[in-house]
């Protein structure tokens, strides 16, 4: 819009109504302080007198300069900035204001005219009176009985348009428009391209935006980036998701780290979490995760990874290469054998004697780990009066209860024992 002090034909300027003449039109003061005239027939495309009566002195509105008179005065037009209901074409996109929300759809103001957005042409989001939305004209027919044009518009048709101008897996800048909460879920209302609004469920967000959404901390109109995943043409459903961006960035970081590593390189790491099979580590405090399989945690036999390390522990590891794209590390090169070499030469009886036990009879609990059987919670047993009776089999070095590996020859017997339980 031009706001300089010497407007000419074709310029769009903002003016202030100074007086209204029912038979002539409205006089308005222009940016240069000179009065211009909006003639009655230039007020609107139809019902000019009604529209003129709706205006008041002091109203500010945008107009277009359409004519310069010989005396230098300007004629202005309000209607030239508004859609002409008789010439509105299918496929034209307009921003409209919701006049009313009805069970059958929306009545919207298209300039000084009204149009219908049928419920079948609307996504399943909440609309409010006075809200500005973007629609596309899908039909415009003249009604000879009512002497006016019936204009139909659609919001969902813009979803088709969005899908045509964007490629799947393309990143799209969007604006946050609000949070949608109910008893079972949390979602966000997202505006894309200034055209369409899409509901994005919480699960398609990544941190820190996921937590910010839950806490309602994302500002209205804050810019967010999503990936356009796919479009369901039948349902007119546009799917946006943040997670592929995180995955792509993570892959880039992993590729960078991989390019810096050679087998045998020694790195500091932090244990993040553990299960029976392996420990997950943060490599060099980069946020990139790798794995240490339990057999690589210690030179000693490891039944459970959790027996060797704990979350938050700082460890030194060696890079071993990759396994199915996962970076693999070893810790056992940096862990001393906890047991003296002489212990490996002892018989079972002598080994038990180092724990203060003179019996080799125990009872315990049978557990299964990865289709193998073990005895845990082992306790010595014998005659009631025996001194060794009721003692837990405990490792004297680390104080943990020992686990005994079951001989494969007893496998079927133990399987039956478990079933009978």
mmCIF file of C-alpha atoms in Angstrom, residues 16-21 26-27 52-61:
data_model
loop_
_atom_site.group_PDB
_atom_site.id
_atom_site.type_symbol
_atom_site.label_atom_id
_atom_site.label_comp_id
_atom_site.label_asym_id
_atom_site.label_seq_id
_atom_site.Cartn_x
_atom_site.Cartn_y
_atom_site.Cartn_z
ATOM 1 C CA UNK A 16 -10.134 8.608 6.802
ATOM 2 C CA UNK A 17 -13.816 9.309 6.169
ATOM 3 C CA UNK A 18 -14.579 13.004 6.817
ATOM 4 C CA UNK A 19 -18.215 13.210 5.670
ATOM 5 C CA UNK A 20 -20.939 11.119 4.086
ATOM 6 C CA UNK A 21 -23.377 12.338 1.428
ATOM 7 C CA UNK A 26 -18.168 9.608 1.020
ATOM 8 C CA UNK A 27 -15.463 12.240 1.262
ATOM 9 C CA UNK A 52 -22.599 3.567 2.592
ATOM 10 C CA UNK A 53 -24.952 3.798 5.558
ATOM 11 C CA UNK A 54 -22.737 1.319 7.424
ATOM 12 C CA UNK A 55 -19.805 3.741 7.224
ATOM 13 C CA UNK A 56 -19.236 6.548 9.715
ATOM 14 C CA UNK A 57 -17.146 9.700 9.931
ATOM 15 C CA UNK A 58 -13.738 8.813 11.305
ATOM 16 C CA UNK A 59 -13.664 5.315 9.778
ATOM 17 C CA UNK A 60 -10.293 4.396 8.284
ATOM 18 C CA UNK A 61 -10.226 2.175 5.198
#
